[in-house]
PDB file of C-alpha atoms and ligand atoms in Angstrom:
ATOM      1  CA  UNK V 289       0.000   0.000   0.000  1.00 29.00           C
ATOM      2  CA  UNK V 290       1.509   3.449  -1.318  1.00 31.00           C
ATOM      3  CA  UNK V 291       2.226   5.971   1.128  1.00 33.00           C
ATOM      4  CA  UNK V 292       0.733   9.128  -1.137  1.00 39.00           C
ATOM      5  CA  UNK V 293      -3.351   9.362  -0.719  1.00 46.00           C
ATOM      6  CA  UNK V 294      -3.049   6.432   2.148  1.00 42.00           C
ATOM      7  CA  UNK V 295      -6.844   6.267   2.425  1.00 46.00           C
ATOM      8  CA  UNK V 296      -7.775   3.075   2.000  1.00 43.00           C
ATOM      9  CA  UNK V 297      -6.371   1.589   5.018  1.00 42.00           C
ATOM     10  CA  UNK V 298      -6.204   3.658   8.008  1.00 44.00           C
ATOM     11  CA  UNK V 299      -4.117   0.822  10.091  1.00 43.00           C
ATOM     12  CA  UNK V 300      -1.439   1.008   7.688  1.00 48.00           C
ATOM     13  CA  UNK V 301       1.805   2.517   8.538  1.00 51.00           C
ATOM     14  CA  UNK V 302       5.275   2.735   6.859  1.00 54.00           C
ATOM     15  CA  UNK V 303       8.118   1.816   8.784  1.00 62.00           C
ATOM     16  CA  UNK V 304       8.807   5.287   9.632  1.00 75.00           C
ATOM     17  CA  UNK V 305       5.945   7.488  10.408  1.00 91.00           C
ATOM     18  CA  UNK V 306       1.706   7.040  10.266  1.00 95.00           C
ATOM     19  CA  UNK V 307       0.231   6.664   6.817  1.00 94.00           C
ATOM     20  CA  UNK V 308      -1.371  10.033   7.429  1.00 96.00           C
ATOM     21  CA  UNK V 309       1.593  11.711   8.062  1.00 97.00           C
ATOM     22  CA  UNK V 310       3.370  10.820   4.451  1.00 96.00           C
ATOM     23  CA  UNK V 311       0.129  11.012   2.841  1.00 96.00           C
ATOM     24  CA  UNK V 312       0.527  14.772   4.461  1.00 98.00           C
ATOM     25  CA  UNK V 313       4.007  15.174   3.027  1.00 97.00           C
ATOM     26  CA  UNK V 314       3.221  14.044  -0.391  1.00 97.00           C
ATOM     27  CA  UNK V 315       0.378  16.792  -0.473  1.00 98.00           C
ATOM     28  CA  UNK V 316       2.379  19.328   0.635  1.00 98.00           C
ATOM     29  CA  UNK V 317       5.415  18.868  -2.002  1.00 98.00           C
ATOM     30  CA  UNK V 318       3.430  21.454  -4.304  1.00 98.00           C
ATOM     31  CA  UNK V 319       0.829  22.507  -1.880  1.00 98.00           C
ATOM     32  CA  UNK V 320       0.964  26.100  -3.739  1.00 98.00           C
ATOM     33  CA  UNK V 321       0.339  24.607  -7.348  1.00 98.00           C
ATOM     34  CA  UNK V 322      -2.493  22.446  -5.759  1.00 98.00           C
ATOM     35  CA  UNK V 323      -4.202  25.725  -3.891  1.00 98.00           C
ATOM     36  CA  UNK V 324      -3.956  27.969  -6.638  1.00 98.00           C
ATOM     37  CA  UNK V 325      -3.864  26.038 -10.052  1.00 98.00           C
ATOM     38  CA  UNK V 326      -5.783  22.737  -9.141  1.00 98.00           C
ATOM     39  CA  UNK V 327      -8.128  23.568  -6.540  1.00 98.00           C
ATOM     40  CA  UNK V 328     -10.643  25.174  -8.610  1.00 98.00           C
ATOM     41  CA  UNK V 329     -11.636  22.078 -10.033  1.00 97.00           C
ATOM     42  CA  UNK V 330     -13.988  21.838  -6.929  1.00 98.00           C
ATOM     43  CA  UNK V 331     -15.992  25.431  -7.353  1.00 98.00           C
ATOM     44  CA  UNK V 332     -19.509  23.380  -9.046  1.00 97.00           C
ATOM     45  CA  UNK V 333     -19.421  21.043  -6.946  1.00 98.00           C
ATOM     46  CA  UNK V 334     -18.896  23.170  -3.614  1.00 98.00           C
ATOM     47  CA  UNK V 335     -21.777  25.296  -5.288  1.00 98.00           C
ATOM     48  CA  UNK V 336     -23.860  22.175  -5.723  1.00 98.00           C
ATOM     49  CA  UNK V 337     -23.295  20.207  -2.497  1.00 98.00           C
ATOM     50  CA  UNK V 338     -23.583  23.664  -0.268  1.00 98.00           C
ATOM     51  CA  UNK V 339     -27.051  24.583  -1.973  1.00 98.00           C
ATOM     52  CA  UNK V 340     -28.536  21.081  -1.428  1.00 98.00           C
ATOM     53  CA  UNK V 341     -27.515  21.049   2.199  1.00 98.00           C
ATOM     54  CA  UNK V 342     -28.437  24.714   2.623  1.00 98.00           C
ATOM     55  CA  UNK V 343     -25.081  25.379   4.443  1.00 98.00           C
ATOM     56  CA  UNK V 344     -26.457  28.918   6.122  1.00 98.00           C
ATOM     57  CA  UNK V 345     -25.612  30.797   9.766  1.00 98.00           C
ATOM     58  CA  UNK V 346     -27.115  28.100  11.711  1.00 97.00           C
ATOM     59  CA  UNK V 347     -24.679  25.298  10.266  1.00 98.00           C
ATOM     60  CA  UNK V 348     -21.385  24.074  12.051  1.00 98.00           C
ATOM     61  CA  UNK V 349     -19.790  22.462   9.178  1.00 98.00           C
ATOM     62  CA  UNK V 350     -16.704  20.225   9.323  1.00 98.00           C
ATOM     63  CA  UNK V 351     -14.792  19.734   5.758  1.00 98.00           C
ATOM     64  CA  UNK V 352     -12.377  16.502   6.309  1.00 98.00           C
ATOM     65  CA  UNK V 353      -9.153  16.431   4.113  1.00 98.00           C
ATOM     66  CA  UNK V 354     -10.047  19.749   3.075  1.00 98.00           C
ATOM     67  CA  UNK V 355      -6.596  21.031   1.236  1.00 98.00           C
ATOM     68  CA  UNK V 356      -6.013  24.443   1.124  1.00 98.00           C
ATOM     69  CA  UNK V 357      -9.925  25.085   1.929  1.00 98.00           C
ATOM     70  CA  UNK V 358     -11.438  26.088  -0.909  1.00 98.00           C
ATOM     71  CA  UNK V 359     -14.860  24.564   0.411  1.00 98.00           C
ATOM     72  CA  UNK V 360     -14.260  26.021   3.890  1.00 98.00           C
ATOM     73  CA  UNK V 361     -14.017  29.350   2.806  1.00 98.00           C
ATOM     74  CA  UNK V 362     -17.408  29.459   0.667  1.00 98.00           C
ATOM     75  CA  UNK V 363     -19.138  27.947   3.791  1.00 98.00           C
ATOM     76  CA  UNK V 364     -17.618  30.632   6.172  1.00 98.00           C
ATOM     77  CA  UNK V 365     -18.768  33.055   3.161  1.00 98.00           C
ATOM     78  CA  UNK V 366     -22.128  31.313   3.750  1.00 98.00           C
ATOM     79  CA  UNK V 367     -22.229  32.297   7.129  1.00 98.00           C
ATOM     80  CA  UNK V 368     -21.589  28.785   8.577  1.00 98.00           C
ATOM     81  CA  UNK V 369     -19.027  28.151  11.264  1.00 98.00           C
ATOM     82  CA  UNK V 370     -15.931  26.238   9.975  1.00 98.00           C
ATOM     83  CA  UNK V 371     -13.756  23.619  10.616  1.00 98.00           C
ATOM     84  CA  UNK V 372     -11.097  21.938   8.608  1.00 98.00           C
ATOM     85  CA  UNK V 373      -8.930  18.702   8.823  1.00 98.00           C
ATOM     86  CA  UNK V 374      -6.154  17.562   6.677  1.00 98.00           C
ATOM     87  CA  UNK V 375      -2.848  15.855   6.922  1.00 98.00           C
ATOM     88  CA  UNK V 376      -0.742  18.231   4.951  1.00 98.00           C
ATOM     89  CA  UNK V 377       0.158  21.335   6.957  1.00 98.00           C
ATOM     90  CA  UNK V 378       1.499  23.350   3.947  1.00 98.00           C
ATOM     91  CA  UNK V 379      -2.058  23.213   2.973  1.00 98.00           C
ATOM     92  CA  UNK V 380      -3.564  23.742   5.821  1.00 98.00           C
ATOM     93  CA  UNK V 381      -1.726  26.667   5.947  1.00 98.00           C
ATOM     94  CA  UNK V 382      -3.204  28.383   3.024  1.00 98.00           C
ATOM     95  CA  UNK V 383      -6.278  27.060   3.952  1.00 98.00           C
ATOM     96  CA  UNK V 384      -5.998  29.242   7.593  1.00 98.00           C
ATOM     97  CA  UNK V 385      -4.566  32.628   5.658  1.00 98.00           C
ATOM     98  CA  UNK V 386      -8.006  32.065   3.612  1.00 98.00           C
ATOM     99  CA  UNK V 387     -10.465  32.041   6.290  1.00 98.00           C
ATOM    100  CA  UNK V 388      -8.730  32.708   9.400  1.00 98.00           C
ATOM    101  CA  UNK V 389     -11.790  32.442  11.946  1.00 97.00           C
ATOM    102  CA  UNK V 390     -12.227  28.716  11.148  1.00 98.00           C
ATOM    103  CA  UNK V 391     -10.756  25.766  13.206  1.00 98.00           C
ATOM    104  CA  UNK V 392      -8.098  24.259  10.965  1.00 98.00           C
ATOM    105  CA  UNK V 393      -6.189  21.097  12.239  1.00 98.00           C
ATOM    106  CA  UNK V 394      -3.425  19.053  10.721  1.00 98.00           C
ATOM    107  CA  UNK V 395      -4.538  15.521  11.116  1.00 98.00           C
ATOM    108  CA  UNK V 396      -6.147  12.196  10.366  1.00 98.00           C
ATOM    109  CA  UNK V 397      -9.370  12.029   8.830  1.00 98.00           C
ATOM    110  CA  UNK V 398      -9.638   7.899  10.569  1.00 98.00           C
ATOM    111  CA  UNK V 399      -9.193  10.067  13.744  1.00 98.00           C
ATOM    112  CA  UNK V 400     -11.186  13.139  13.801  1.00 98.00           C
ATOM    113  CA  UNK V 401     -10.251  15.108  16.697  1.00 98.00           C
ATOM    114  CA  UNK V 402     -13.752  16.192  17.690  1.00 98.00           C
ATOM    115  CA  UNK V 403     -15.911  14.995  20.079  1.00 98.00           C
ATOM    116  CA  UNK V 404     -19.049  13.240  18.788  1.00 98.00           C
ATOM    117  CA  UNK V 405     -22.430  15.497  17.699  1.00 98.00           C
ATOM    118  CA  UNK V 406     -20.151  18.229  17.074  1.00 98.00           C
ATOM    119  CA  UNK V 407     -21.408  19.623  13.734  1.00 98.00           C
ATOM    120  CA  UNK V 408     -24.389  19.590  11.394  1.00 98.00           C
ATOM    121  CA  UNK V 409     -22.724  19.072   7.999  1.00 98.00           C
ATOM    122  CA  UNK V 410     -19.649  17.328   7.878  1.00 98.00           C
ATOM    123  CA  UNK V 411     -18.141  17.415   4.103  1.00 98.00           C
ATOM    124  CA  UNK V 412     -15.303  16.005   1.308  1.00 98.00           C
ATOM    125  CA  UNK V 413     -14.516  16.906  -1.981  1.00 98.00           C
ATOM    126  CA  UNK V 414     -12.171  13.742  -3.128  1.00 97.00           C
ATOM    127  CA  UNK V 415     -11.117  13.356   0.138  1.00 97.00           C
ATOM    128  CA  UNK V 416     -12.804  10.379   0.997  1.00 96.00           C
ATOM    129  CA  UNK V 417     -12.498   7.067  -1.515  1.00 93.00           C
ATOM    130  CA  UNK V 418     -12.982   3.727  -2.065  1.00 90.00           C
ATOM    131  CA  UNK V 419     -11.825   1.690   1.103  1.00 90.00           C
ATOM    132  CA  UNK V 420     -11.973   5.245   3.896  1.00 94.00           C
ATOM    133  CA  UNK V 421     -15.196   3.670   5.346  1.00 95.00           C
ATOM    134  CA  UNK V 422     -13.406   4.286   8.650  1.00 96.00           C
ATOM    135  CA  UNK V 423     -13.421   7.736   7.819  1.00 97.00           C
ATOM    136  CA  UNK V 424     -17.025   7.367   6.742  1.00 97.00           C
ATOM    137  CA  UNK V 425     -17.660   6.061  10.382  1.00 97.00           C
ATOM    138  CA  UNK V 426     -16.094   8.737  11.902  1.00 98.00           C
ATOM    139  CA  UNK V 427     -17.567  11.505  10.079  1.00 98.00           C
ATOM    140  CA  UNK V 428     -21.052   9.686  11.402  1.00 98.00           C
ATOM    141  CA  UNK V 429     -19.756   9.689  14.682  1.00 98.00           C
ATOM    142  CA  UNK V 430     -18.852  13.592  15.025  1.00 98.00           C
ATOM    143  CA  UNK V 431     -22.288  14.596  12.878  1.00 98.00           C
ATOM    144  CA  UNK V 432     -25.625  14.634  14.777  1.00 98.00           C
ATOM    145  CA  UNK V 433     -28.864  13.228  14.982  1.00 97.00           C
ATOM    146  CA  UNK V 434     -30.266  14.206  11.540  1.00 97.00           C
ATOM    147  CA  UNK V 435     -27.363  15.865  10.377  1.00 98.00           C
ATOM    148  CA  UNK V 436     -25.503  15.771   6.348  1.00 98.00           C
ATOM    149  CA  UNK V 437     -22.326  14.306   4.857  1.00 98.00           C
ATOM    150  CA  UNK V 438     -21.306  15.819   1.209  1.00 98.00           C
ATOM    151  CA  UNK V 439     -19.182  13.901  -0.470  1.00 98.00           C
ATOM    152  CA  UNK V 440     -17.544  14.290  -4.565  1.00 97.00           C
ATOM    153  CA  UNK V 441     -15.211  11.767  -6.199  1.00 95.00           C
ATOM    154  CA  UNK V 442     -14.473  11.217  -9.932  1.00 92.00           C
ATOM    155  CA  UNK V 443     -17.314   9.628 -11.499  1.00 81.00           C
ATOM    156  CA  UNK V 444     -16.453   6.444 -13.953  1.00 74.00           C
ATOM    157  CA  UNK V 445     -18.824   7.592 -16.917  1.00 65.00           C
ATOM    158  CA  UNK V 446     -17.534   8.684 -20.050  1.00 71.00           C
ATOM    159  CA  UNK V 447     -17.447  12.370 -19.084  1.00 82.00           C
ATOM    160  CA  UNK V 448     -13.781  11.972 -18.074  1.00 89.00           C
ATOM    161  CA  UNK V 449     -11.697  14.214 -20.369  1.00 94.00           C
ATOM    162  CA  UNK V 450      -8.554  13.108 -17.931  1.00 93.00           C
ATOM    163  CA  UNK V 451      -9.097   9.351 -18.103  1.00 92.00           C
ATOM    164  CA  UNK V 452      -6.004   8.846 -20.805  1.00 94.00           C
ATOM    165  CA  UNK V 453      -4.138  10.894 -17.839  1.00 95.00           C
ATOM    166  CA  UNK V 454      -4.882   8.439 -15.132  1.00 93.00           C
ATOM    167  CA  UNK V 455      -4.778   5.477 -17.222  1.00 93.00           C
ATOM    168  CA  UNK V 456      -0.787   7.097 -17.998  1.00 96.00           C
ATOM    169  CA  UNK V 457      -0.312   8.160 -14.012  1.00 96.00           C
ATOM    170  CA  UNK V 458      -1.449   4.495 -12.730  1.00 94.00           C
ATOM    171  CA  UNK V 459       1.097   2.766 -15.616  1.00 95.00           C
ATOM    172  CA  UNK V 460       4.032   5.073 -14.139  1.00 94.00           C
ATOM    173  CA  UNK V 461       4.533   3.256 -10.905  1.00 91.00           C
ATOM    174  CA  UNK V 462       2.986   0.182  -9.736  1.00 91.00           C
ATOM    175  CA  UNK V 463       2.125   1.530  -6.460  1.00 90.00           C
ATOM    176  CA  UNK V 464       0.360   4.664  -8.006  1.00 94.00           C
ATOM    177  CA  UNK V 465      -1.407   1.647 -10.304  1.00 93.00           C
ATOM    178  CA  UNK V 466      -2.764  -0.090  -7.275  1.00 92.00           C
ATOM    179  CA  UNK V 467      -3.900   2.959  -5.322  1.00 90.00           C
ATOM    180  CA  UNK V 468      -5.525   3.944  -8.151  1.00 92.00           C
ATOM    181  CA  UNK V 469      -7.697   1.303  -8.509  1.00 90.00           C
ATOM    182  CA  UNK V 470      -8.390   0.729  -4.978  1.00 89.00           C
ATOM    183  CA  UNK V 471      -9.615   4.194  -4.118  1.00 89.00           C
ATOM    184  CA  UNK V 472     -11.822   4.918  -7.740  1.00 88.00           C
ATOM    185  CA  UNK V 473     -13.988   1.683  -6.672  1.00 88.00           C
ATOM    186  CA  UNK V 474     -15.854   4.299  -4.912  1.00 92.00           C
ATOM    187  CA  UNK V 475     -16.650   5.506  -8.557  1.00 88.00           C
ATOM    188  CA  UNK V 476     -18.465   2.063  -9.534  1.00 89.00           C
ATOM    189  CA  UNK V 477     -22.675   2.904  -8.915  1.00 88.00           C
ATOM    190  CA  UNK V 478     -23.477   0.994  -5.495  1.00 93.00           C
ATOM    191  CA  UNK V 479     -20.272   1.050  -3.669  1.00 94.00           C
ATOM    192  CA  UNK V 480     -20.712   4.408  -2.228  1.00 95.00           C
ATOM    193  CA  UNK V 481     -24.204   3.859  -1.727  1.00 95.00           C
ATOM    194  CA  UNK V 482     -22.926   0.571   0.295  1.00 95.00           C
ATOM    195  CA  UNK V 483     -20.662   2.039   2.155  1.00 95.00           C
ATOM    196  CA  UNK V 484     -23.378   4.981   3.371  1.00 97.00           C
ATOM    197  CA  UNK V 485     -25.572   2.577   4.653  1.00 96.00           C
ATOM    198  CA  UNK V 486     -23.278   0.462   6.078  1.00 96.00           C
ATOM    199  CA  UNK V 487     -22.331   3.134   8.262  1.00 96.00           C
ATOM    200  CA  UNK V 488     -25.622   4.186   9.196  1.00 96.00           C
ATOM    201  CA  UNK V 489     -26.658   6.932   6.683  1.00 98.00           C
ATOM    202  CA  UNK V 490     -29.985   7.227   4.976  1.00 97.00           C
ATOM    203  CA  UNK V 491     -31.692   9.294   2.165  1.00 97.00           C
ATOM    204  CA  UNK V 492     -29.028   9.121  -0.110  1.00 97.00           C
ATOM    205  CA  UNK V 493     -28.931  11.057  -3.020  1.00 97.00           C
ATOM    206  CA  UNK V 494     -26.259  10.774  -5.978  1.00 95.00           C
ATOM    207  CA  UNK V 495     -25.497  13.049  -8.651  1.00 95.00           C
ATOM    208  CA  UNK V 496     -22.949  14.588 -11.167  1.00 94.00           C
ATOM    209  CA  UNK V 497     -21.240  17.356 -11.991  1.00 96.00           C
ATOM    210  CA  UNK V 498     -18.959  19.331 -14.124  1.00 94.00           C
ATOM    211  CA  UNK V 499     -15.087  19.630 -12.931  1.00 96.00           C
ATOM    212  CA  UNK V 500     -13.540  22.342 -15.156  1.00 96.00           C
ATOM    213  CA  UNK V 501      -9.683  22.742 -15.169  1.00 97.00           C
ATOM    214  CA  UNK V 502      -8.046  25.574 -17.134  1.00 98.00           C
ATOM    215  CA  UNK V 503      -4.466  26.276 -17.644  1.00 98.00           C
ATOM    216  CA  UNK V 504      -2.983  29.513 -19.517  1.00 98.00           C
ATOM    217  CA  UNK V 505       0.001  26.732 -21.199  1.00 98.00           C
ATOM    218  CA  UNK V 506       1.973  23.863 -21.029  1.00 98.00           C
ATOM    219  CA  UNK V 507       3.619  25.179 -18.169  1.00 98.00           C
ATOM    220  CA  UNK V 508       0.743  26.122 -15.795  1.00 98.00           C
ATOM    221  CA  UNK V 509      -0.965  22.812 -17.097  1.00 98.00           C
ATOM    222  CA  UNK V 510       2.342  20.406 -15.484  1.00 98.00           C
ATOM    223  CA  UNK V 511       2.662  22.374 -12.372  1.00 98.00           C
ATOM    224  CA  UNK V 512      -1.019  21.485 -11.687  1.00 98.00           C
ATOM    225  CA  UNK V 513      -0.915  18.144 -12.559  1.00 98.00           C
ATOM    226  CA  UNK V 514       2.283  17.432 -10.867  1.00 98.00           C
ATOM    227  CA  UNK V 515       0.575  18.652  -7.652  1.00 98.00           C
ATOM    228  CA  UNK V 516      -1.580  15.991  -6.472  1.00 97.00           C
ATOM    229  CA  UNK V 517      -0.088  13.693  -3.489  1.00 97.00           C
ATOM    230  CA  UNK V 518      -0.961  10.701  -5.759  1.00 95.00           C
ATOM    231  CA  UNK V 519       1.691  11.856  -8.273  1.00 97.00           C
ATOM    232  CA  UNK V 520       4.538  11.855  -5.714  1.00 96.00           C
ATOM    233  CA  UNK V 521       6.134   8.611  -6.083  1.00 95.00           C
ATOM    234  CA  UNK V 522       5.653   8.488  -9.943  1.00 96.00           C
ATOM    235  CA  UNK V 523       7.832  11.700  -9.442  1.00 97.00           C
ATOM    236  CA  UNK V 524      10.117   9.444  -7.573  1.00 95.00           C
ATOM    237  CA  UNK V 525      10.561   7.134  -9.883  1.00 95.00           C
ATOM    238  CA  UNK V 526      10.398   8.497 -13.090  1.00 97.00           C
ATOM    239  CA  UNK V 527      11.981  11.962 -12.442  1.00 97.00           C
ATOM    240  CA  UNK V 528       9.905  15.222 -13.411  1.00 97.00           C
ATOM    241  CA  UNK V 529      11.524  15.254 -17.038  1.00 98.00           C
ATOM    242  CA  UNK V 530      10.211  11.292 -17.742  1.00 98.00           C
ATOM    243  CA  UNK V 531       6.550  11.976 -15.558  1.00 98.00           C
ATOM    244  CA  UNK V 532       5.796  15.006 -17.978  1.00 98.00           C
ATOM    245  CA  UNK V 533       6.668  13.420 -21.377  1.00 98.00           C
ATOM    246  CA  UNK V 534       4.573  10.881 -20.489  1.00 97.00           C
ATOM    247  CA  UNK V 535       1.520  12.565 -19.229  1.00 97.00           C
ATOM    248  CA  UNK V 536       0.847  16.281 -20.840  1.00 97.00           C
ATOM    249  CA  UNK V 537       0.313  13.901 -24.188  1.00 97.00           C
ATOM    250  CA  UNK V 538      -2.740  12.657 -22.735  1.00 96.00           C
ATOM    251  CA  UNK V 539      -3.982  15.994 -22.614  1.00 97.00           C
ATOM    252  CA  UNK V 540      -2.507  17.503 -25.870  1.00 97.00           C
ATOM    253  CA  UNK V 541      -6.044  17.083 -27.825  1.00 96.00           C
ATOM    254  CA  UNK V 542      -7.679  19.332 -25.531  1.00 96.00           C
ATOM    255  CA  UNK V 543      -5.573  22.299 -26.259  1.00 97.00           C
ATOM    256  CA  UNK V 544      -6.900  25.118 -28.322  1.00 98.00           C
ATOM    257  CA  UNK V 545      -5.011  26.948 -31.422  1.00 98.00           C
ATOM    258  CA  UNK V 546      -3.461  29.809 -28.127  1.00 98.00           C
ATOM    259  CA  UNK V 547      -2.013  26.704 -26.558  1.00 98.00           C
ATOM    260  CA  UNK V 548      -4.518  27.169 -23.367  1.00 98.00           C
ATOM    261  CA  UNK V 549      -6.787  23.932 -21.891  1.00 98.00           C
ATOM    262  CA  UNK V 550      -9.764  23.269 -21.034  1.00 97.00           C
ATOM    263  CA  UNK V 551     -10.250  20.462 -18.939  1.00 96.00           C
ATOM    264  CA  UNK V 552     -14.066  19.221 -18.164  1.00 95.00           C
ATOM    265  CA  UNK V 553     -14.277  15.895 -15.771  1.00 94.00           C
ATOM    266  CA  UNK V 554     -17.567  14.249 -14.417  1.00 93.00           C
ATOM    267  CA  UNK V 555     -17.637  14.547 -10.586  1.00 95.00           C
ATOM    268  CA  UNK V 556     -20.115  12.604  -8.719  1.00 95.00           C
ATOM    269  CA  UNK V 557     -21.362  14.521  -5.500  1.00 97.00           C
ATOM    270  CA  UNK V 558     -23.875  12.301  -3.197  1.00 97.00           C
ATOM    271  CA  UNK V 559     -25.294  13.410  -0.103  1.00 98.00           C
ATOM    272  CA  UNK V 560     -26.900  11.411   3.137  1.00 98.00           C
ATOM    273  CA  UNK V 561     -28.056  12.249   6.565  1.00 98.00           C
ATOM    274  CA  UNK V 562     -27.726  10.296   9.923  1.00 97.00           C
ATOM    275  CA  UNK V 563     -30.700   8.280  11.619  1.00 88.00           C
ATOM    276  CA  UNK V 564     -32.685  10.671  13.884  1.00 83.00           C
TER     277      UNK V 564
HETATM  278  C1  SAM L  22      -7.768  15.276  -3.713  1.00 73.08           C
HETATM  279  S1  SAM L  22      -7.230  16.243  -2.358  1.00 73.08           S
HETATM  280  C2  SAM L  22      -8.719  17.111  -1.970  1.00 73.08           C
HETATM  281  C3  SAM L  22      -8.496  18.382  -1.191  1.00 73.08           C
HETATM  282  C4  SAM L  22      -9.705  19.292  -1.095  1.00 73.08           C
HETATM  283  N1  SAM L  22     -10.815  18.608  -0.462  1.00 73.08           N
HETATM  284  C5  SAM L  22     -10.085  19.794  -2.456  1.00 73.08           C
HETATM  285  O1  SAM L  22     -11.088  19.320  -3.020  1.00 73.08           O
HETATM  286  O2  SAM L  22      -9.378  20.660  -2.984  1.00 73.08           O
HETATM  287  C6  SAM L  22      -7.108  15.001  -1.057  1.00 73.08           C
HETATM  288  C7  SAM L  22      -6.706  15.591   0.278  1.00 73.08           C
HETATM  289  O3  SAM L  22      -6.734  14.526   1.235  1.00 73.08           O
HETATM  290  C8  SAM L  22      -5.730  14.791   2.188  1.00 73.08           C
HETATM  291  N2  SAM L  22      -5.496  13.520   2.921  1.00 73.08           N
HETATM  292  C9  SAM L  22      -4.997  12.356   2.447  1.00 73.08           C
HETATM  293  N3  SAM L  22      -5.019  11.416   3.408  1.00 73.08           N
HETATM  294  C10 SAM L  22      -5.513  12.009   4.523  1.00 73.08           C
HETATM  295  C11 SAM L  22      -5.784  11.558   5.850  1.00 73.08           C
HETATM  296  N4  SAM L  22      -5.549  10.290   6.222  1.00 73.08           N
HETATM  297  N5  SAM L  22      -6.305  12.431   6.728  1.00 73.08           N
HETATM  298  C12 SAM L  22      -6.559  13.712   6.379  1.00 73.08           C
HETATM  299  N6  SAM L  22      -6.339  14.207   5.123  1.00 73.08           N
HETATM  300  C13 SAM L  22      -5.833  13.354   4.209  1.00 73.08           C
HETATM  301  C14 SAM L  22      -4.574  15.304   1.367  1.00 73.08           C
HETATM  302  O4  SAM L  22      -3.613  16.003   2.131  1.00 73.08           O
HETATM  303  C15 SAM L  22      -5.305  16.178   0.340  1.00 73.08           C
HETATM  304  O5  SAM L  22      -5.383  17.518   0.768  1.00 73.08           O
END
């Protein structure tokens, strides 16, 4: 099991340090690509997920693994009071200079430093995937009586303009292979749905959106994609000059005549509430 997202197994550890804590590092490597060239992806869904829930003044919302906060800062926007988990501290960092009246904390989503019935909402965008049940539980377990979870992940349909891109990322490494597939499972219609109930969710609703990604060149386009904790130890193995020849020609049809992209990827968002 790869030490880079490190969400499908919460037990697992390297022989150095908590999977958390190198999933953390690996997120942080270009924290300031992911905040300000990736992040964006997110902004429909945020939109979508928020209005459904009707994130207000009278919500306490908790966003686990939530980067460099792009979600936490439309909720405080919203009027809702914020908190924010997630293992990389370079992120959380931005994520604190963004909205600096929420709770940010560097940590585990499988151990949510909250004590139970502490919010209304509790939210991730890609944060949680196929195999972070635990982190489903515990996201039940801090949520009250009646309360929301919001959850995106990439959908499997053919609204994927960056499938050739994964297909090229997982073939790079075979650790970034396996993670791959473990974690989009939650992707396949029913496993999500499983999970949910499992857990003790109900009225579950499931639902897709766009994910747009634009990028001004070549240049801005690598630094993004480069970003993601998931691409770290493809970077390790392949060095940056090998990684990029291999993957910006996944992507080359979907740039215009002014060398700019535009990037459109179906994200599922579903939404469920706990048991009065
Ligand atoms: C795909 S990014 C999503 C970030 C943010 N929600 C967004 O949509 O921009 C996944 C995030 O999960 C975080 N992460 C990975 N494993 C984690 C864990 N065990 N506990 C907390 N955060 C974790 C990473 O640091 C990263 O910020």
């Amino acid at each position: 099991m790869p030490a880079t997202l490190n969400q499908t197994n919460p037990a697992h550890t390297t022989d150095e340090q908590p999977a958390w804590v190198e999933a953390g590092k690996a997120w942080s490597r270009h924290a300031l690509d992911w905040a300000y060239r990736f992040e964006s992806y997110g902004n429909d869904a945020i939109e979508s997920i928020f209005g459904r829930l009707g994130i207000g003044p009278d919500t306490d919302l908790l966003d686990m693994a939530c980067g460099s906060g792009l979600a936490a800062t439309r909720a405080a926007r919203l009027g809702a009071t914020v908190a924010g988990l997630d293992a990389s501290d370079a992120l959380i960092n931005i994520a604190q200079r963004r909205t600096p009246n929420a709770d940010f904390v560097v940590g585990d989503m499988f151990e949510l430093p909250w004590d139970g019935y502490s919010f209304d909402v509790v939210t991730s965008f890609n944060g949680i995937w196929g195999g972070c049940d635990a982190a489903l539980a515990e996201a039940h377990r801090v949520l009250r009586p009646g309360g929301s979870v919001g959850l995106t992940f990439w959908g499997r349909g053919s609204n994927l303009d960056m499938r050739d891109w994964f297909f090229a990322l997982g073939m790079s490494a075979p650790s970034v292979g396996e993670e791959l597939i473990a974690t989009s499972s939650i992707g396949t219609p029913g496993v999500v749905e499983e999970m949910l109930a499992i857990t003790g969710f109900t009225n579950i609703e499931r639902w897709d959106v766009s994910a747009i990604l634009e990028f001004a060149d070549e240049d801005d386009a690598w630094k993004a994609f480069r970003s993601p904790g998931v691409v770290a130890p493809a970077l390790d193995a392949l060095g940056e000059n090998e990684l990029r020849s291999r993957l910006m020609p996944t992507v080359e049809h979907l740039r215009a005549a002014d060398g700019s992209y535009r990037i459109v990827n179906e994200l599922t968002c579903v939404t469920a509430t706990v048991r009065k």
